[in-house]
PDB file of C-alpha atoms in Angstrom:
ATOM      1  CA  MET A 298     -27.579  -6.893   0.382  1.00  0.00           C
ATOM      2  CA  ALA A 299     -24.329  -7.789  -1.518  1.00  0.00           C
ATOM      3  CA  THR A 300     -24.006 -10.354  -4.417  1.00  0.00           C
ATOM      4  CA  LEU A 301     -21.450 -12.905  -3.549  1.00  0.00           C
ATOM      5  CA  SER A 302     -18.408 -13.717  -5.828  1.00  0.00           C
ATOM      6  CA  THR A 303     -18.437 -16.917  -7.561  1.00  0.00           C
ATOM      7  CA  LYS A 304     -15.030 -16.757  -7.891  1.00  0.00           C
ATOM      8  CA  ILE A 305     -13.036 -19.270  -5.662  1.00  0.00           C
ATOM      9  CA  PRO A 306      -9.453 -17.486  -3.686  1.00  0.00           C
ATOM     10  CA  VAL A 307      -6.806 -19.349  -3.811  1.00  0.00           C
ATOM     11  CA  ILE A 308      -4.262 -17.646  -1.407  1.00  0.00           C
ATOM     12  CA  ILE A 309      -0.480 -18.032  -2.125  1.00  0.00           C
ATOM     13  CA  VAL A 310       1.986 -17.181  -0.089  1.00  0.00           C
ATOM     14  CA  ASN A 311       4.979 -16.145  -1.150  1.00  0.00           C
ATOM     15  CA  TYR A 312       8.895 -15.668   0.915  1.00  0.00           C
ATOM     16  CA  LYS A 313      11.872 -15.160  -0.815  1.00  0.00           C
ATOM     17  CA  ARG A 314      10.832 -17.820  -3.469  1.00  0.00           C
ATOM     18  CA  PRO A 315       9.404 -15.730  -6.254  1.00  0.00           C
ATOM     19  CA  GLU A 316       9.912 -18.071  -8.759  1.00  0.00           C
ATOM     20  CA  SER A 317       8.291 -21.114  -6.939  1.00  0.00           C
ATOM     21  CA  THR A 318       5.407 -18.651  -6.686  1.00  0.00           C
ATOM     22  CA  LEU A 319       5.393 -18.004 -10.257  1.00  0.00           C
ATOM     23  CA  ALA A 320       5.258 -21.471 -10.882  1.00  0.00           C
ATOM     24  CA  SER A 321       2.463 -22.022  -8.887  1.00  0.00           C
ATOM     25  CA  LEU A 322       0.263 -19.219 -10.576  1.00  0.00           C
ATOM     26  CA  ARG A 323       1.375 -20.570 -13.776  1.00  0.00           C
ATOM     27  CA  SER A 324       0.124 -24.518 -13.051  1.00  0.00           C
ATOM     28  CA  VAL A 325      -2.886 -23.491 -11.650  1.00  0.00           C
ATOM     29  CA  ARG A 326      -3.836 -20.660 -14.648  1.00  0.00           C
ATOM     30  CA  ASP A 327      -3.078 -23.946 -17.055  1.00  0.00           C
ATOM     31  CA  SER A 328      -4.500 -26.487 -15.568  1.00  0.00           C
ATOM     32  CA  THR A 329      -7.391 -24.960 -14.166  1.00  0.00           C
ATOM     33  CA  ARG A 330     -10.797 -23.067 -15.526  1.00  0.00           C
ATOM     34  CA  ALA A 331      -8.705 -20.292 -14.885  1.00  0.00           C
ATOM     35  CA  GLU A 332     -11.586 -17.972 -15.195  1.00  0.00           C
ATOM     36  CA  ASP A 333     -13.576 -19.455 -11.620  1.00  0.00           C
ATOM     37  CA  ILE A 334     -10.584 -18.923  -9.512  1.00  0.00           C
ATOM     38  CA  VAL A 335      -8.952 -15.540  -8.147  1.00  0.00           C
ATOM     39  CA  PRO A 336      -5.462 -16.051  -6.888  1.00  0.00           C
ATOM     40  CA  ILE A 337      -4.280 -14.103  -4.226  1.00  0.00           C
ATOM     41  CA  ILE A 338      -0.483 -14.190  -3.727  1.00  0.00           C
ATOM     42  CA  VAL A 339       0.320 -12.856   0.200  1.00  0.00           C
ATOM     43  CA  ASP A 340       4.061 -11.530   0.248  1.00  0.00           C
ATOM     44  CA  SER A 341       5.677 -12.006   3.254  1.00  0.00           C
ATOM     45  CA  GLY A 342       9.263 -11.083   1.934  1.00  0.00           C
ATOM     46  CA  PRO A 343      11.496  -7.847   1.602  1.00  0.00           C
ATOM     47  CA  ASP A 344      12.258  -8.139  -2.130  1.00  0.00           C
ATOM     48  CA  ARG A 345       9.174  -6.577  -3.451  1.00  0.00           C
ATOM     49  CA  GLU A 346      10.977  -5.929  -7.250  1.00  0.00           C
ATOM     50  CA  TRP A 347      10.035  -9.684  -8.574  1.00  0.00           C
ATOM     51  CA  SER A 348       5.867  -8.334  -8.221  1.00  0.00           C
ATOM     52  CA  SER A 349       6.379  -6.899 -11.350  1.00  0.00           C
ATOM     53  CA  GLN A 350       6.638 -10.127 -12.760  1.00  0.00           C
ATOM     54  CA  LEU A 351       3.282 -10.706 -11.700  1.00  0.00           C
ATOM     55  CA  SER A 352       2.079  -8.767 -14.862  1.00  0.00           C
ATOM     56  CA  GLU A 353       2.075 -11.784 -17.000  1.00  0.00           C
ATOM     57  CA  PHE A 354      -0.950 -12.366 -15.460  1.00  0.00           C
ATOM     58  CA  GLY A 355      -2.788  -9.370 -16.108  1.00  0.00           C
ATOM     59  CA  ASP A 356      -5.747  -8.637 -13.446  1.00  0.00           C
ATOM     60  CA  TRP A 357      -5.938 -12.276 -13.000  1.00  0.00           C
ATOM     61  CA  THR A 358      -4.159 -11.904  -9.725  1.00  0.00           C
ATOM     62  CA  GLU A 359      -4.376  -9.853  -5.984  1.00  0.00           C
ATOM     63  CA  TYR A 360      -1.244  -9.059  -4.451  1.00  0.00           C
ATOM     64  CA  ILE A 361      -0.755  -8.136  -0.727  1.00  0.00           C
ATOM     65  CA  PRO A 362       2.099  -7.112   0.277  1.00  0.00           C
ATOM     66  CA  LEU A 363       3.093  -7.721   4.209  1.00  0.00           C
ATOM     67  CA  GLU A 364       4.890  -4.852   6.137  1.00  0.00           C
ATOM     68  CA  GLU A 365       6.481  -7.867   8.056  1.00  0.00           C
ATOM     69  CA  ASN A 366       6.715 -11.689   8.369  1.00  0.00           C
ATOM     70  CA  LEU A 367       3.825 -13.048   9.854  1.00  0.00           C
ATOM     71  CA  GLY A 368       4.860 -16.872   9.114  1.00  0.00           C
ATOM     72  CA  PHE A 369       3.081 -19.049   6.929  1.00  0.00           C
ATOM     73  CA  SER A 370       0.238 -19.120   9.042  1.00  0.00           C
ATOM     74  CA  GLY A 371      -0.019 -15.610   9.422  1.00  0.00           C
ATOM     75  CA  ALA A 372       0.328 -14.931   5.824  1.00  0.00           C
ATOM     76  CA  ASN A 373      -2.327 -17.294   5.122  1.00  0.00           C
ATOM     77  CA  ASN A 374      -4.531 -15.348   7.409  1.00  0.00           C
ATOM     78  CA  ALA A 375      -4.078 -12.095   5.884  1.00  0.00           C
ATOM     79  CA  GLY A 376      -5.086 -13.847   2.520  1.00  0.00           C
ATOM     80  CA  ILE A 377      -8.256 -15.320   3.884  1.00  0.00           C
ATOM     81  CA  ARG A 378      -9.296 -11.847   5.761  1.00  0.00           C
ATOM     82  CA  PHE A 379      -8.449 -10.287   2.263  1.00  0.00           C
ATOM     83  CA  ALA A 380     -10.974 -13.175   0.348  1.00  0.00           C
ATOM     84  CA  GLN A 381     -13.586 -12.621   2.841  1.00  0.00           C
ATOM     85  CA  GLU A 382     -13.978  -8.838   2.815  1.00  0.00           C
ATOM     86  CA  LYS A 383     -13.326  -8.645  -1.163  1.00  0.00           C
ATOM     87  CA  TYR A 384     -15.223 -11.580  -2.433  1.00  0.00           C
ATOM     88  CA  HIS A 385     -17.134 -13.158   0.361  1.00  0.00           C
ATOM     89  CA  PRO A 386     -18.476 -10.044   2.720  1.00  0.00           C
ATOM     90  CA  GLU A 387     -21.257 -11.786   4.062  1.00  0.00           C
ATOM     91  CA  ALA A 388     -19.591 -14.994   4.416  1.00  0.00           C
TER      92      ALA A 388
END
């Protein structure tokens, strides 16, 4: 039986708004117990060059680039599937 993670996944969807995504990450990091949270960035935008800016957060975040824009709900669903598989596989 696998051990469940104690991390709380927080899904943040990005679509052509990296400055908002980075501001969201900074806010979560600075106003919570960051060690209890794992932000999952789901990127629906075509421009991946901004993702290098995530290095500011080290290995605290997970980054999921989508091949196509699935819309807000589709991106959230992709993040949920990733979080379930990686952090709560038996849930």
